[in-house]
Coordinates of C-alpha atoms in Angstrom, one line a residue:
X1 CA -68.7 94.3 2.3
X2 CA -65.2 94.9 0.9
X3 CA -64.6 94.8 -2.8
X4 CA -63.2 91.6 -4.2
X5 CA -59.5 91.8 -5.0
X6 CA -58.9 90.5 -8.4
X7 CA -55.7 89.3 -10.0
X8 CA -52.7 91.4 -8.8
X9 CA -49.1 91.5 -9.9
X10 CA -47.6 93.5 -7.1
X11 CA -44.7 91.1 -6.3
X12 CA -42.9 88.1 -7.9
X13 CA -46.1 86.1 -7.6
X14 CA -49.7 86.7 -8.6
X15 CA -52.4 87.0 -6.0
X16 CA -56.1 86.5 -6.4
X17 CA -58.3 87.9 -3.7
X18 CA -55.2 88.4 -1.7
X19 CA -54.0 84.7 -1.8
X20 CA -51.1 83.4 -3.9
X21 CA -52.2 82.2 -7.3
X22 CA -50.6 80.7 -10.3
X23 CA -52.2 80.8 -13.7
X24 CA -52.3 77.4 -15.4
X25 CA -54.1 78.2 -18.6
X26 CA -55.1 76.8 -21.9
X27 CA -56.3 78.4 -25.1
X28 CA -59.5 77.2 -26.7
X29 CA -61.2 79.6 -29.3
X30 CA -65.0 79.5 -29.1
X31 CA -65.1 80.4 -32.8
X32 CA -63.1 77.3 -33.8
X33 CA -65.3 74.8 -31.8
X34 CA -69.0 74.0 -32.5
X35 CA -71.0 75.5 -29.7
X36 CA -72.5 72.0 -28.9
X37 CA -68.9 71.0 -27.9
X38 CA -67.9 74.0 -25.8
X39 CA -68.7 72.3 -22.5
X40 CA -66.9 69.1 -23.5
X41 CA -63.7 70.9 -24.4
X42 CA -63.7 73.1 -21.3
X43 CA -64.3 70.1 -19.0
X44 CA -61.4 68.3 -20.6
X45 CA -59.2 71.4 -20.0
X46 CA -60.2 71.5 -16.4
X47 CA -59.7 67.7 -16.0
X48 CA -56.1 68.2 -17.2
X49 CA -55.4 70.3 -14.1
X50 CA -55.7 73.8 -15.7
X51 CA -57.5 76.6 -13.9
X52 CA -57.8 79.3 -16.6
X53 CA -59.3 79.5 -20.1
X54 CA -57.8 82.0 -22.6
X55 CA -59.5 83.0 -25.8
X56 CA -59.2 85.6 -28.6
X57 CA -62.1 87.6 -29.9
X58 CA -62.3 87.9 -33.7
X59 CA -63.5 91.3 -34.8
X60 CA -64.1 90.1 -38.4
X61 CA -66.7 87.6 -37.2
X62 CA -68.4 89.9 -34.7
X63 CA -68.6 92.9 -37.2
X64 CA -68.7 91.4 -40.7
X65 CA -70.1 94.6 -42.1
X66 CA -69.8 98.2 -40.7
X67 CA -72.2 98.6 -37.9
X68 CA -73.6 95.0 -38.1
X69 CA -72.7 93.1 -34.9
X70 CA -73.1 89.4 -34.3
X71 CA -72.9 88.0 -30.8
X72 CA -75.3 85.1 -30.9
X73 CA -75.3 81.3 -31.5
X74 CA -71.8 80.2 -32.4
X75 CA -70.5 83.7 -31.6
X76 CA -72.1 84.1 -28.2
X77 CA -69.0 85.2 -26.4
X78 CA -70.8 86.0 -23.1
X79 CA -72.3 82.5 -23.0
X80 CA -68.8 81.0 -23.5
X81 CA -67.3 83.1 -20.7
X82 CA -70.2 82.3 -18.4
X83 CA -69.9 78.6 -19.1
X84 CA -66.2 78.7 -18.2
X85 CA -67.2 80.3 -14.9
X86 CA -69.9 77.8 -14.2
X87 CA -67.3 75.0 -14.7
X88 CA -64.9 76.6 -12.2
X89 CA -62.5 78.2 -14.7
X90 CA -61.0 81.7 -14.7
X91 CA -60.8 83.5 -18.0
X92 CA -58.1 85.7 -19.6
X93 CA -59.7 87.5 -22.5
X94 CA -57.7 88.7 -25.5
X95 CA -60.0 91.0 -27.4
X96 CA -57.5 92.5 -29.8
X97 CA -58.6 94.2 -31.9
X98 CA -55.8 92.4 -33.7
X99 CA -55.4 88.8 -32.7
X100 CA -53.1 87.1 -35.3
X101 CA -54.3 83.5 -34.5
X102 CA -53.7 82.2 -38.0
X103 CA -57.0 83.9 -38.8
X104 CA -57.8 85.9 -41.9
X105 CA -56.1 89.4 -41.5
X106 CA -55.4 88.6 -37.9
X107 CA -59.1 89.0 -37.1
X108 CA -59.4 92.5 -38.6
X109 CA -62.4 93.0 -40.9
X110 CA -61.5 93.3 -44.5
X111 CA -63.8 96.3 -45.1
X112 CA -61.1 98.3 -43.3
X113 CA -59.0 97.9 -46.5
X114 CA -61.5 99.9 -48.6
X115 CA -59.7 103.0 -47.2
X116 CA -56.7 103.5 -49.5
X117 CA -54.9 105.4 -46.7
X118 CA -55.6 102.7 -44.1
X119 CA -52.8 102.0 -41.6
X120 CA -53.8 99.0 -39.6
X121 CA -52.7 98.7 -36.0
X122 CA -51.8 102.4 -35.7
X123 CA -53.3 105.6 -34.4
X124 CA -54.5 106.5 -37.9
X125 CA -58.0 108.0 -37.4
X126 CA -59.6 105.7 -39.9
X127 CA -58.5 102.7 -37.9
X128 CA -59.1 104.1 -34.4
X129 CA -62.6 105.3 -35.2
X130 CA -63.5 101.8 -36.4
X131 CA -61.9 100.3 -33.2
X132 CA -63.9 102.7 -31.0
X133 CA -67.2 101.8 -32.7
X134 CA -66.4 98.1 -32.3
X135 CA -65.3 98.4 -28.6
X136 CA -68.4 100.4 -27.9
X137 CA -70.4 97.2 -28.7
X138 CA -67.9 94.6 -27.4
X139 CA -66.6 95.9 -24.1
X140 CA -70.0 96.5 -22.4
X141 CA -70.7 92.7 -22.9
X142 CA -67.4 91.9 -21.1
X143 CA -67.5 94.3 -18.1
X144 CA -70.3 92.5 -16.2
X145 CA -68.3 89.3 -16.5
X146 CA -65.2 90.7 -14.7
X147 CA -64.0 89.3 -11.4
X148 CA -65.0 92.4 -9.5
X149 CA -68.6 91.9 -10.6
X150 CA -68.6 88.2 -9.7
X151 CA -67.6 86.9 -13.1
X152 CA -64.6 84.7 -14.2
X153 CA -62.6 87.3 -16.2
X154 CA -59.4 87.9 -14.1
X155 CA -57.2 89.6 -16.8
X156 CA -57.5 91.3 -20.2
X157 CA -54.8 91.5 -22.9
X158 CA -54.0 94.7 -24.6
X159 CA -53.7 94.0 -28.4
X160 CA -51.4 91.1 -29.3
X161 CA -47.7 90.9 -30.0
X162 CA -47.4 94.5 -30.9
X163 CA -43.7 94.5 -30.3
X164 CA -43.3 92.5 -33.5
X165 CA -45.1 95.2 -35.5
X166 CA -44.4 98.4 -33.6
X167 CA -45.3 101.0 -36.2
X168 CA -46.8 103.6 -33.9
X169 CA -45.6 104.4 -30.4
X170 CA -49.0 106.0 -29.5
X171 CA -51.1 103.0 -30.6
X172 CA -50.7 100.8 -27.5
X173 CA -51.7 103.6 -25.2
X174 CA -54.8 104.2 -27.3
X175 CA -55.8 100.6 -27.0
X176 CA -55.1 100.6 -23.2
X177 CA -57.2 103.7 -22.8
X178 CA -60.0 102.3 -25.0
X179 CA -60.3 99.3 -22.6
X180 CA -60.0 101.3 -19.4
X181 CA -62.5 104.1 -20.4
X182 CA -65.1 101.5 -21.2
X183 CA -64.9 99.9 -17.8
X184 CA -62.2 97.2 -18.0
X185 CA -60.8 97.2 -14.4
X186 CA -59.1 93.8 -14.1
X187 CA -55.3 93.2 -14.6
X188 CA -54.0 94.3 -18.0
X189 CA -51.4 92.2 -19.9
X190 CA -49.4 92.4 -23.1
X191 CA -48.0 89.4 -24.9
X192 CA -44.9 89.3 -27.1
X193 CA -42.2 86.9 -28.3
X194 CA -38.6 87.6 -27.0
X195 CA -37.7 90.0 -29.8
X196 CA -40.9 91.9 -29.3
X197 CA -40.6 92.5 -25.6
X198 CA -38.5 95.6 -26.0
X199 CA -41.2 97.5 -28.1
X200 CA -44.4 95.7 -27.1
X201 CA -45.0 97.1 -23.6
X202 CA -47.1 100.0 -22.4
X203 CA -46.9 101.8 -19.0
X204 CA -48.8 100.2 -16.2
X205 CA -49.4 96.9 -18.0
X206 CA -47.8 93.6 -17.1
X207 CA -45.6 92.0 -19.9
X208 CA -45.7 88.3 -20.7
X209 CA -43.7 86.2 -23.1
X210 CA -44.4 83.7 -25.8
X211 CA -42.1 80.8 -26.5
X212 CA -41.6 77.1 -27.2
X213 CA -38.1 76.5 -26.0
X214 CA -36.2 77.8 -22.9
X215 CA -32.9 77.7 -24.6
X216 CA -33.0 81.3 -25.8
X217 CA -33.2 83.1 -22.5
X218 CA -36.7 84.4 -23.1
X219 CA -37.9 84.1 -19.5
X220 CA -34.7 85.6 -18.1
X221 CA -35.1 88.5 -20.5
X222 CA -38.7 89.1 -19.2
X223 CA -37.5 89.0 -15.6
X224 CA -34.8 91.6 -16.3
X225 CA -37.3 93.9 -18.1
X226 CA -39.7 93.9 -15.1
X227 CA -38.0 92.8 -11.9
X228 CA -40.2 92.0 -8.8
X229 CA -43.1 91.1 -11.1
X230 CA -44.7 87.7 -11.7
X231 CA -43.4 85.8 -14.7
X232 CA -45.9 84.4 -17.2
X233 CA -45.5 82.5 -20.5
X234 CA -48.7 83.7 -22.2
X235 CA -48.2 81.3 -25.1
X236 CA -46.3 78.1 -24.5
X237 CA -46.6 76.7 -28.1
X238 CA -47.7 73.1 -27.7
X239 CA -47.2 72.5 -31.4
X240 CA -47.5 74.6 -34.6
X241 CA -49.8 75.4 -37.4
X242 CA -49.7 74.1 -41.0
X243 CA -49.6 75.6 -44.4
X244 CA -50.7 74.0 -47.7
X245 CA -48.0 72.2 -49.6
X246 CA -45.7 71.6 -46.6
X247 CA -45.5 68.8 -44.0
X248 CA -47.7 68.7 -40.9
X249 CA -45.9 70.2 -37.9
X250 CA -45.6 68.3 -34.7
X251 CA -43.9 68.8 -31.4
X252 CA -43.7 65.3 -30.0
X253 CA -44.8 64.9 -26.4
X254 CA -42.2 62.3 -25.6
X255 CA -39.2 64.5 -26.4
X256 CA -36.9 65.3 -23.6
X257 CA -37.0 69.0 -24.6
X258 CA -40.7 69.4 -24.1
X259 CA -40.8 67.5 -20.8
X260 CA -37.7 69.4 -19.5
X261 CA -39.1 72.8 -20.5
X262 CA -42.5 72.1 -18.8
X263 CA -40.9 70.8 -15.7
X264 CA -38.6 73.8 -15.4
X265 CA -41.4 76.3 -15.8
X266 CA -43.6 74.5 -13.3
X267 CA -40.8 74.0 -10.8
X268 CA -40.0 77.7 -10.9
X269 CA -43.6 78.6 -10.2
X270 CA -44.0 80.4 -13.5
X271 CA -47.5 80.9 -14.7
X272 CA -48.2 79.3 -18.1
X273 CA -50.8 79.2 -20.8
X274 CA -50.8 76.4 -23.4
X275 CA -51.3 77.8 -26.9
X276 CA -53.1 75.8 -28.1
X277 CA -54.7 73.4 -25.6
X278 CA -57.3 72.6 -28.3
X279 CA -56.9 74.1 -31.7
X280 CA -60.1 73.2 -33.4
X281 CA -60.9 74.2 -36.9
X282 CA -60.7 77.4 -39.0
X283 CA -64.1 76.6 -40.6
X284 CA -65.1 78.3 -43.9
X285 CA -62.7 80.7 -45.5
X286 CA -61.3 82.0 -42.2
X287 CA -57.7 80.7 -42.3
X288 CA -54.9 83.2 -42.5
X289 CA -51.6 83.1 -44.3
X290 CA -47.8 83.6 -43.8
X291 CA -45.8 86.0 -46.0
X292 CA -42.3 86.6 -45.0
X293 CA -41.1 86.8 -48.6
X294 CA -43.2 83.8 -49.9
X295 CA -47.0 83.7 -49.6
X296 CA -48.2 80.5 -47.8
X297 CA -51.9 80.0 -47.0
X298 CA -52.7 78.0 -43.9
X299 CA -54.9 74.9 -43.7
X300 CA -58.5 74.7 -42.5
X301 CA -57.4 72.3 -39.8
X302 CA -56.0 74.0 -36.7
X303 CA -55.1 70.8 -34.9
X304 CA -51.8 72.4 -33.9
X305 CA -50.6 69.1 -32.5
X306 CA -52.2 70.3 -29.3
X307 CA -53.1 68.2 -26.1
X308 CA -56.6 67.7 -27.5
X309 CA -56.9 66.9 -31.2
X310 CA -58.9 68.9 -33.7
X311 CA -61.9 66.6 -32.9
X312 CA -61.4 66.7 -29.1
X313 CA -59.6 63.5 -28.6
X314 CA -57.0 63.0 -25.8
X315 CA -53.3 62.7 -26.9
X316 CA -50.1 61.5 -25.3
X317 CA -49.4 65.2 -24.8
X318 CA -52.6 65.6 -22.8
X319 CA -51.8 62.7 -20.4
X320 CA -48.2 63.9 -20.0
X321 CA -49.4 67.4 -19.1
X322 CA -52.0 66.0 -16.7
X323 CA -49.3 63.9 -15.0
X324 CA -46.9 66.9 -14.7
X325 CA -49.5 69.2 -13.3
X326 CA -50.5 66.6 -10.8
X327 CA -53.4 68.8 -9.5
X328 CA -56.5 67.5 -7.6
X329 CA -58.8 67.1 -10.6
X330 CA -61.8 65.4 -11.9
X331 CA -61.7 62.4 -14.3
X332 CA -61.5 63.3 -18.0
X333 CA -64.9 63.1 -19.8
X334 CA -65.4 60.4 -22.3
X335 CA -64.4 61.0 -25.9
X336 CA -67.2 61.5 -28.5
X337 CA -67.8 58.6 -30.7
X338 CA -66.9 58.9 -34.4
X339 CA -67.5 56.8 -37.4
X340 CA -66.5 56.4 -41.0
X341 CA -69.7 56.6 -43.0
X342 CA -70.0 54.6 -46.2
X343 CA -68.7 56.4 -49.2
X344 CA -71.4 58.4 -51.0
X345 CA -71.7 58.7 -54.8
X346 CA -71.8 62.2 -56.3
X347 CA -75.0 62.4 -58.4
X348 CA -75.2 65.8 -60.0
X349 CA -73.2 68.9 -60.8
X350 CA -73.7 72.5 -61.9
X351 CA -70.9 74.5 -63.5
X352 CA -69.6 77.7 -62.0
X353 CA -70.9 79.6 -65.1
X354 CA -74.5 78.3 -64.5
X355 CA -74.2 79.3 -60.8
X356 CA -73.5 83.0 -61.4
X357 CA -77.2 84.0 -61.2
X358 CA -77.2 82.8 -57.6
X359 CA -74.6 85.4 -56.5
X360 CA -75.8 88.0 -54.0
X361 CA -74.9 90.8 -56.4
X362 CA -75.5 89.6 -59.9
X363 CA -72.6 91.4 -61.4
X364 CA -70.5 94.6 -61.3
X365 CA -69.3 96.3 -64.5
X366 CA -66.3 98.7 -64.5
X367 CA -63.7 100.0 -66.9
X368 CA -60.9 98.7 -64.7
X369 CA -60.8 95.6 -62.4
X370 CA -61.9 96.2 -58.8
X371 CA -60.4 94.3 -55.9
X372 CA -62.6 92.2 -53.8
X373 CA -62.8 94.6 -50.8
X374 CA -64.1 97.4 -53.0
X375 CA -66.8 95.6 -54.9
X376 CA -70.2 97.1 -54.4
X377 CA -71.6 94.1 -52.6
X378 CA -72.6 93.2 -49.0
X379 CA -74.2 96.7 -48.5
X380 CA -71.1 98.3 -49.9
X381 CA -68.8 96.6 -47.4
X382 CA -67.1 94.7 -50.3
X383 CA -66.4 91.0 -50.6
X384 CA -64.4 89.5 -47.7
X385 CA -63.9 85.8 -48.7
X386 CA -64.2 83.3 -51.4
X387 CA -63.8 83.7 -55.1
X388 CA -64.3 86.6 -57.6
X389 CA -64.8 86.0 -61.3
X390 CA -63.4 88.7 -63.6
X391 CA -64.5 88.7 -67.3
X392 CA -63.4 90.8 -70.2
X393 CA -63.4 90.5 -74.0
X394 CA -60.1 89.9 -75.8
X395 CA -60.1 90.6 -79.5
X396 CA -56.6 89.4 -80.4
X397 CA -53.8 87.1 -79.3
X398 CA -50.7 88.3 -77.5
X399 CA -48.8 88.1 -74.2
X400 CA -51.2 88.2 -71.3
X401 CA -49.5 89.7 -68.2
X402 CA -50.9 90.0 -64.7
X403 CA -48.0 92.1 -63.4
X404 CA -48.4 90.2 -60.2
X405 CA -51.9 91.8 -59.8
X406 CA -53.7 88.4 -59.2
X407 CA -54.2 87.5 -55.6
X408 CA -54.0 84.7 -54.9
X409 CA -54.9 82.1 -57.6
X410 CA -56.6 82.1 -60.9
X411 CA -57.8 80.1 -63.9
X412 CA -57.6 82.3 -67.0
X413 CA -58.9 82.2 -70.5
X414 CA -61.1 85.1 -71.3
X415 CA -62.2 84.9 -67.6
X416 CA -60.1 85.0 -64.5
X417 CA -61.4 83.2 -61.4
X418 CA -59.5 84.6 -58.4
X419 CA -59.5 83.0 -55.0
X420 CA -58.7 84.7 -51.7
X421 CA -56.7 81.9 -50.1
X422 CA -56.5 83.7 -46.8
X423 CA -55.1 87.1 -45.8
X424 CA -51.8 87.3 -44.0
X425 CA -52.3 87.4 -40.3
X426 CA -48.8 88.3 -39.1
X427 CA -46.0 90.7 -40.1
X428 CA -45.5 94.0 -41.9
X429 CA -47.7 93.0 -45.0
X430 CA -51.0 93.5 -43.2
X431 CA -51.9 96.8 -45.0
X432 CA -51.3 95.2 -48.3
X433 CA -53.9 92.3 -48.1
X434 CA -56.4 93.4 -50.8
X435 CA -57.6 90.4 -52.8
X436 CA -58.9 89.7 -56.3
X437 CA -57.4 91.7 -59.1
X438 CA -55.5 94.6 -57.5
X439 CA -54.3 96.3 -60.7
X440 CA -54.2 96.1 -64.5
X441 CA -54.0 92.9 -66.6
X442 CA -52.3 93.7 -69.8
X443 CA -52.3 92.2 -73.3
X444 CA -49.2 93.1 -75.2
X445 CA -48.5 95.7 -72.6
X446 CA -51.9 97.4 -73.1
X447 CA -54.2 97.3 -70.0
X448 CA -57.5 95.3 -70.6
X449 CA -60.7 97.3 -70.0
X450 CA -64.4 96.8 -69.5
X451 CA -64.5 94.1 -66.8
X452 CA -67.6 92.3 -65.6
X453 CA -67.1 91.0 -62.0
X454 CA -69.1 88.4 -60.1
X455 CA -68.8 88.1 -56.3
X456 CA -68.7 84.4 -55.3
X457 CA -68.3 84.5 -51.6
X458 CA -70.3 81.2 -51.3
X459 CA -72.2 82.1 -48.2
X460 CA -74.9 79.7 -46.9
X461 CA -77.6 81.8 -48.8
X462 CA -75.7 81.2 -52.1
X463 CA -75.5 77.5 -51.5
X464 CA -79.2 77.4 -50.7
X465 CA -80.1 79.3 -53.8
X466 CA -78.0 76.9 -55.8
X467 CA -80.3 74.1 -55.0
X468 CA -83.2 75.6 -57.0
X469 CA -81.1 75.6 -60.2
X470 CA -81.0 72.9 -62.8
X471 CA -78.3 70.4 -62.0
X472 CA -76.9 67.9 -64.5
X473 CA -76.5 64.2 -63.9
X474 CA -72.8 63.2 -63.5
X475 CA -73.2 60.8 -66.4
X476 CA -72.1 63.7 -68.7
X477 CA -68.6 65.2 -68.5
X478 CA -68.6 68.4 -66.3
X479 CA -67.2 71.8 -67.3
X480 CA -64.9 73.0 -64.5
X481 CA -64.9 74.7 -62.1
X482 CA -68.2 73.2 -60.9
X483 CA -70.3 72.3 -57.8
X484 CA -70.9 68.6 -57.2
X485 CA -73.8 67.2 -55.1
X486 CA -74.5 64.0 -53.2
X487 CA -76.6 62.9 -50.2
X488 CA -75.3 61.3 -47.0
X489 CA -78.0 59.3 -45.2
X490 CA -77.4 59.3 -41.4
X491 CA -79.3 57.5 -38.7
X492 CA -77.5 58.9 -35.6
X493 CA -75.4 62.0 -36.3
X494 CA -71.8 61.3 -35.3
X495 CA -68.5 63.1 -35.7
X496 CA -66.6 62.1 -38.8
X497 CA -63.9 63.3 -41.2
X498 CA -64.7 63.9 -44.9
X499 CA -62.1 62.8 -47.4
X500 CA -61.8 63.6 -51.2
X501 CA -59.2 61.2 -52.7
X502 CA -58.5 61.9 -56.4
X503 CA -60.2 65.3 -56.2
X504 CA -58.0 68.4 -56.7
X505 CA -58.9 71.7 -54.9
X506 CA -62.0 73.5 -53.7
X507 CA -64.4 73.9 -50.8
X508 CA -66.8 71.5 -49.0
X509 CA -70.3 72.4 -47.8
X510 CA -72.5 70.2 -45.6
X511 CA -76.1 71.3 -45.1
X512 CA -75.0 74.7 -46.2
X513 CA -72.2 74.9 -43.6
X514 CA -68.7 75.7 -45.1
X515 CA -66.3 73.1 -43.6
X516 CA -63.3 74.6 -45.3
X517 CA -60.9 74.0 -48.1
X518 CA -59.7 70.7 -49.6
X519 CA -56.4 70.6 -51.6
X520 CA -54.6 67.6 -52.8
X521 CA -51.2 69.1 -52.1
X522 CA -51.8 68.4 -48.3
X523 CA -50.7 68.1 -45.6
X524 CA -54.4 68.0 -44.5
X525 CA -56.1 65.0 -46.1
X526 CA -59.6 65.2 -44.5
X527 CA -62.0 67.8 -43.2
X528 CA -63.5 67.6 -39.7
X529 CA -67.3 67.2 -39.9
X530 CA -68.9 67.7 -36.4
X531 CA -71.9 65.5 -35.6
X532 CA -74.1 68.4 -34.5
X533 CA -73.9 69.8 -38.0
X534 CA -75.5 66.6 -39.4
X535 CA -79.1 65.6 -39.0
X536 CA -80.9 62.2 -39.0
X537 CA -81.9 61.4 -42.5
X538 CA -80.6 63.1 -45.7
X539 CA -77.6 65.4 -45.5
X540 CA -76.6 67.4 -48.5
X541 CA -72.9 67.4 -49.4
X542 CA -71.8 70.0 -51.9
X543 CA -68.2 70.1 -53.2
X544 CA -66.9 73.0 -55.2
X545 CA -64.1 71.6 -57.3
X546 CA -61.8 73.8 -59.4
X547 CA -60.0 71.2 -61.6
X548 CA -60.8 67.5 -61.2
X549 CA -63.6 65.6 -59.4
X550 CA -63.9 61.9 -58.5
X551 CA -67.1 59.9 -58.4
X552 CA -67.3 59.5 -54.6
X553 CA -66.9 61.3 -51.3
X554 CA -65.3 59.2 -48.5
X555 CA -65.2 59.4 -44.7
X556 CA -62.8 58.4 -42.0
X557 CA -62.8 58.2 -38.2
X558 CA -59.6 60.2 -37.8
X559 CA -57.8 63.2 -39.3
X560 CA -55.2 62.2 -41.8
X561 CA -51.9 63.9 -42.7
X562 CA -49.2 63.3 -45.2
X563 CA -45.5 63.8 -44.2
X564 CA -44.8 65.3 -40.8
X565 CA -41.9 67.5 -39.5
X566 CA -40.8 68.0 -35.9
X567 CA -40.9 71.8 -35.1
X568 CA -38.5 71.3 -32.2
X569 CA -35.7 70.6 -34.7
X570 CA -36.4 73.6 -36.9
X571 CA -35.4 77.2 -36.7
X572 CA -38.5 79.2 -37.4
X573 CA -39.9 82.7 -36.9
X574 CA -42.4 83.1 -34.0
X575 CA -45.6 83.9 -35.9
X576 CA -48.5 83.5 -33.4

């Protein structure tokens, strides 16, 4: 039997197994969707008329500590790819190692930052050796799922938008070879915005472009760079991400511009991938941040104003896209039911100071403050996420000065509670994303010494240990910051959104699972709580609150935002 001919880019149109083929793709990240809903979301993608699934692979989740690899349960990448194949979808895999994705440090593990000489996304040996170790574990899981082996993977992306970084001309060749030498044999692609196309390519790899509007000549630029090759928009931005303290971004489906752009791309036979088709949620502490002069952390919701909402509902944009594609397709699956549970009363609290004994590493003592990533915790891989408490004795008054060494937020008296609000995921500041106290704190220009540090990464194990501590009835006034507890009684677990009106800022845990951050500044006003994360009977709700708690926790059927802004009317930098 002759070998199967995979995706080819030998002329102005793609072919698959020798026949003309157009990629109609949609991005859904398995790590942003509860596994119980993978099938539902992929069926909705297929029912819209799309034929290809695209997904990133987050290194920081799959190797949270050096040499510790996680590929099971919610991180079972192979199961996700196989499911796509079973449903009749092709797959374009984007394994990084850098993925951007509005994800902490662009998906790179924070333990890389322990190396003071580290140069991320370059041929620096400290980085390439870590990539090689990771790819040694990742790529063998991918190769059996390639098209030539009967699997659904038809293309693999080399890195991600490197043209916007472009610090090392040898780096992209290294990543390409790292893929090829481990058995990747399907079509290789790169992905860049218009400005990055010039520097983002690598020999023998097809270039694709990322855009939201056709008015800037991006597609024409791509065609001129590689004539007689198929054109593909790897990321057609269906909406945009949000940052705390600014309006919710939307790209309305009923605007002439979006309809006109889609029609033109489709009429010209250009392959297209919708980023995002379904954004989902950056659960836990995994959101990234923007810093192009001003640091702006991103929200836990990654709704993205995509064709499917954060909770998987259809939108006007979905139905418009389905109509434009006009493919012979199945009927869209039914939407999951949701409900607004009755408000629950908070019954007990425990102060942050009383919770310190539950930390994984009880404390670290050093003459000078140590940044999160270099704390001797998590088997000496440092602290990746959450909060760190720094304490030192001050024996006199004076001017306390952080010298901008606090990243990102703190409450300070004799103690400084510092939160990692999310590491930057895009741009030149990647190497400078250490969190916690990253230098001296001075009193009257004299550096403070003899710090005690507590790692509060608030993992599930920490929340579970917290339950065995002595909690105080809310009848007494709490000392902030503090953890607050209540119980939600459920008969039939159903999707919902959790709301905290009149609270200030913190984190929400349900049955030990970290839903994400809440912050009264908005625009996100509620946290998505998937039904599969609830159980029949009692469900424990724990809210970490920094400043001000209310007496109740509320629920809603739908995600709520404050003010919105139309991204199609804004001039903005392409950050994906």
